[in-house]
Amino acid sequence: MIHAEAATNAQAMGRAWADENTHKYGGAPCGTVYLGALTGILLALRFHTDPQRLAIKTDCHQAIVAIEAARSGHKPTTPSSRKNFPLIQAVLDEISRHNAPVSFHDIDEETPVMALKTARLFAKQQLQAFTKDPKRAPTGIPRVTMDVMISRRLISEASIAQAKESAKAQQNAKALNQQQTGKPARANKPTTK
């Protein structure tokens, strides 16, 4: 069970994941529910190394849609998906290393109640902690957040390089389309340095 909470899009964020046996939590002074959910999913995948099917549930439907779209080979279409694509790529890398099938689901009546309550409690506590003391961790999105995630080994340099290559290929395809059709293509702004 993954849960994240954020004050507003440019302020503190808290996130947590929990199962029947354990829980992990964290946050940032600057973040969104979407970013928190993706980070929680990544950490949950890294923690669960058992060779059994893993069903991840979250109330952030946007994270599920973005991961499933990337799994199917679709390029990110929304600004938040493009900005967080290195993190989505890191989730996909972790799924590929998992020894069993991984599925994603919205919260339903079969969601373990204690896991849900635990994740919500810790996410809320982290949100409050970072709201009171923003200096608890480095700030900034997207570049500084990526640097922090790399230093904490949440995502790899390879994931960011792969995301950059993907964005470059998409930009080249747009330019080629412009040459063939004569219509101007809108260039995506780079999201990482």
CSV table of C-alpha atoms in Angstrom, one decimal:
chain,number,residue,atom,x,y,z
A,1,MET,CA,0.0,0.0,0.0
A,2,ILE,CA,1.4,3.3,-1.1
A,3,HIS,CA,0.2,6.7,0.1
A,4,ALA,CA,1.5,10.2,-0.4
A,5,GLU,CA,0.2,13.6,0.8
A,6,ALA,CA,1.3,17.1,-0.3
A,7,ALA,CA,0.3,20.6,0.9
A,8,THR,CA,0.4,22.1,-2.6
A,9,ASN,CA,2.3,21.4,-5.7
A,10,ALA,CA,5.3,23.5,-4.6
A,11,GLN,CA,5.4,22.7,-0.9
A,12,ALA,CA,6.0,19.9,1.5
A,13,MET,CA,5.3,16.3,0.6
A,14,GLY,CA,5.1,13.1,2.8
A,15,ARG,CA,4.9,9.6,1.5
A,16,ALA,CA,4.8,6.1,3.0
A,17,TRP,CA,4.4,2.5,2.0
A,18,ALA,CA,3.2,-0.3,4.3
A,19,ASP,CA,2.3,-4.0,4.2
A,20,GLU,CA,1.1,-6.4,6.8
A,21,ASN,CA,4.6,-6.7,8.4
A,22,THR,CA,6.5,-3.5,7.9
A,23,HIS,CA,6.5,0.1,6.7
A,24,LYS,CA,8.8,2.8,5.4
A,25,TYR,CA,8.3,6.5,5.1
A,26,GLY,CA,9.9,9.8,4.1
A,27,GLY,CA,9.2,13.1,2.4
A,28,ALA,CA,10.6,16.3,1.0
A,29,PRO,CA,10.1,20.0,1.6
A,30,CYS,CA,9.1,20.3,-2.1
A,31,GLY,CA,7.0,17.8,-4.0
A,32,THR,CA,3.7,16.4,-5.2
A,33,VAL,CA,1.4,13.5,-4.4
A,34,TYR,CA,2.5,12.0,-7.8
A,35,LEU,CA,6.2,12.3,-7.0
A,36,GLY,CA,5.6,10.8,-3.5
A,37,ALA,CA,3.6,7.9,-4.9
A,38,LEU,CA,6.3,7.1,-7.5
A,39,THR,CA,9.1,7.2,-4.9
A,40,GLY,CA,7.0,5.0,-2.5
A,41,ILE,CA,6.4,2.5,-5.3
A,42,LEU,CA,10.2,2.4,-6.2
A,43,LEU,CA,11.1,1.9,-2.5
A,44,ALA,CA,8.5,-0.8,-2.1
A,45,LEU,CA,9.8,-2.7,-5.1
A,46,ARG,CA,13.4,-2.5,-3.8
A,47,PHE,CA,12.3,-3.8,-0.4
A,48,HIS,CA,10.2,-6.7,-1.6
A,49,THR,CA,12.7,-9.2,-3.1
A,50,ASP,CA,10.7,-12.4,-2.4
A,51,PRO,CA,10.1,-14.5,-5.5
A,52,GLN,CA,6.3,-14.1,-5.3
A,53,ARG,CA,3.7,-12.1,-7.1
A,54,LEU,CA,3.6,-8.4,-5.9
A,55,ALA,CA,0.4,-6.4,-6.0
A,56,ILE,CA,1.0,-2.7,-5.3
A,57,LYS,CA,-2.0,-0.6,-4.3
A,58,THR,CA,-2.1,3.2,-4.2
A,59,ASP,CA,-4.7,5.9,-4.2
A,60,CYS,CA,-2.6,7.9,-6.7
A,61,HIS,CA,-4.2,6.8,-10.0
A,62,GLN,CA,-1.9,9.1,-12.0
A,63,ALA,CA,1.2,7.1,-10.9
A,64,ILE,CA,-0.5,3.8,-12.0
A,65,VAL,CA,-1.4,5.2,-15.4
A,66,ALA,CA,2.1,6.6,-16.0
A,67,ILE,CA,3.8,3.4,-15.0
A,68,GLU,CA,1.5,1.2,-17.1
A,69,ALA,CA,1.8,3.5,-20.1
A,70,ALA,CA,5.6,3.4,-19.8
A,71,ARG,CA,5.5,-0.4,-19.5
A,72,SER,CA,3.6,-0.5,-22.8
A,73,GLY,CA,6.2,1.6,-24.5
A,74,HIS,CA,4.3,4.9,-24.6
A,75,LYS,CA,6.2,8.1,-24.2
A,76,PRO,CA,5.1,10.5,-21.4
A,77,THR,CA,2.6,13.0,-22.6
A,78,THR,CA,1.9,15.2,-19.5
A,79,PRO,CA,4.4,17.7,-18.2
A,80,SER,CA,4.6,15.9,-14.8
A,81,SER,CA,5.2,12.6,-16.5
A,82,ARG,CA,8.0,14.0,-18.6
A,83,LYS,CA,9.6,15.7,-15.6
A,84,ASN,CA,9.5,12.6,-13.6
A,85,PHE,CA,10.3,10.1,-16.4
A,86,PRO,CA,13.7,9.2,-14.9
A,87,LEU,CA,11.9,8.1,-11.7
A,88,ILE,CA,9.3,6.1,-13.8
A,89,GLN,CA,12.3,4.5,-15.7
A,90,ALA,CA,13.8,3.5,-12.4
A,91,VAL,CA,10.5,1.9,-11.4
A,92,LEU,CA,10.5,0.0,-14.7
A,93,ASP,CA,14.1,-1.1,-14.1
A,94,GLU,CA,13.2,-2.4,-10.7
A,95,ILE,CA,10.2,-4.3,-12.1
A,96,SER,CA,12.4,-6.0,-14.7
A,97,ARG,CA,14.7,-7.1,-11.9
A,98,HIS,CA,11.9,-8.5,-9.8
A,99,ASN,CA,11.7,-12.3,-9.7
A,100,ALA,CA,7.9,-12.4,-10.0
A,101,PRO,CA,5.0,-10.5,-11.7
A,102,VAL,CA,4.3,-7.0,-10.4
A,103,SER,CA,0.8,-5.5,-10.8
A,104,PHE,CA,-0.6,-2.1,-9.8
A,105,HIS,CA,-4.1,-1.5,-8.5
A,106,ASP,CA,-6.3,1.3,-7.1
A,107,ILE,CA,-7.4,1.0,-3.5
A,108,ASP,CA,-10.4,-1.2,-3.1
A,109,GLU,CA,-12.4,-3.1,-0.5
A,110,GLU,CA,-9.7,-5.8,-0.4
A,111,THR,CA,-6.9,-3.4,0.6
A,112,PRO,CA,-5.5,-4.4,4.0
A,113,VAL,CA,-7.0,-1.8,6.4
A,114,MET,CA,-3.9,-1.7,8.7
A,115,ALA,CA,-1.5,-1.2,5.8
A,116,LEU,CA,-3.7,1.6,4.5
A,117,LYS,CA,-4.0,3.3,7.9
A,118,THR,CA,-0.3,3.0,8.6
A,119,ALA,CA,0.7,4.5,5.2
A,120,ARG,CA,-1.7,7.4,5.6
A,121,LEU,CA,-0.6,8.1,9.2
A,122,PHE,CA,3.1,8.2,8.3
A,123,ALA,CA,2.6,10.2,5.1
A,124,LYS,CA,0.7,12.8,7.1
A,125,GLN,CA,3.3,12.9,9.8
A,126,GLN,CA,6.1,13.4,7.2
A,127,LEU,CA,4.1,16.1,5.5
A,128,GLN,CA,3.7,18.0,8.8
A,129,ALA,CA,7.4,17.5,9.7
A,130,PHE,CA,8.6,19.0,6.4
A,131,THR,CA,6.0,21.8,6.6
A,132,LYS,CA,7.3,22.8,10.0
A,133,ASP,CA,11.0,22.4,9.1
A,134,PRO,CA,11.7,22.7,5.3
A,135,LYS,CA,15.5,22.5,5.9
A,136,ARG,CA,15.3,18.8,6.8
A,137,ALA,CA,16.3,17.8,3.3
A,138,PRO,CA,17.6,19.4,0.1
A,139,THR,CA,14.9,21.1,-2.0
A,140,GLY,CA,14.1,21.6,-5.6
A,141,ILE,CA,12.4,19.9,-8.5
A,142,PRO,CA,13.3,18.6,-10.9
A,143,ARG,CA,17.2,18.7,-11.1
A,144,VAL,CA,18.0,18.9,-7.4
A,145,THR,CA,15.4,16.2,-6.5
A,146,MET,CA,17.1,14.0,-9.1
A,147,ASP,CA,20.5,14.7,-7.6
A,148,VAL,CA,19.2,13.8,-4.1
A,149,MET,CA,17.6,10.6,-5.5
A,150,ILE,CA,20.9,9.6,-7.2
A,151,SER,CA,22.9,10.3,-4.0
A,152,ARG,CA,20.4,8.2,-2.0
A,153,ARG,CA,20.6,5.5,-4.7
A,154,LEU,CA,16.8,5.7,-5.4
A,155,ILE,CA,17.5,6.1,-9.1
A,156,SER,CA,20.6,5.6,-11.2
A,157,GLU,CA,22.6,7.8,-13.6
A,158,ALA,CA,21.7,5.1,-16.2
A,159,SER,CA,18.0,5.7,-15.7
A,160,ILE,CA,18.4,9.4,-16.2
A,161,ALA,CA,20.7,8.8,-19.3
A,162,GLN,CA,18.0,6.5,-20.7
A,163,ALA,CA,15.3,9.0,-20.1
A,164,LYS,CA,17.4,11.7,-21.9
A,165,GLU,CA,18.0,9.5,-24.8
A,166,SER,CA,14.3,8.7,-25.0
A,167,ALA,CA,13.5,12.5,-25.0
A,168,LYS,CA,16.1,13.2,-27.6
A,169,ALA,CA,14.7,10.4,-29.9
A,170,GLN,CA,11.2,11.9,-29.4
A,171,GLN,CA,12.5,15.4,-30.3
A,172,ASN,CA,14.3,14.0,-33.5
A,173,ALA,CA,11.0,12.3,-34.5
A,174,LYS,CA,9.2,15.5,-34.2
A,175,ALA,CA,11.8,17.4,-36.3
A,176,LEU,CA,11.6,14.7,-39.0
A,177,ASN,CA,7.8,14.9,-39.0
A,178,GLN,CA,8.1,18.7,-39.4
A,179,GLN,CA,10.4,18.2,-42.4
A,180,GLN,CA,8.0,15.7,-44.0
A,181,THR,CA,4.8,17.6,-43.4
A,182,GLY,CA,6.0,21.2,-43.4
A,183,LYS,CA,4.3,21.9,-40.1
A,184,PRO,CA,6.3,23.4,-37.2
A,185,ALA,CA,6.9,21.0,-34.4
A,186,ARG,CA,6.8,22.2,-30.8
A,187,ALA,CA,10.0,21.3,-29.0
A,188,ASN,CA,9.9,20.0,-25.5
A,189,LYS,CA,11.9,21.9,-23.0
A,190,PRO,CA,14.6,19.7,-21.4
A,191,THR,CA,13.6,18.7,-17.8
A,192,THR,CA,17.1,17.8,-16.5
A,193,LYS,CA,20.5,19.3,-17.0
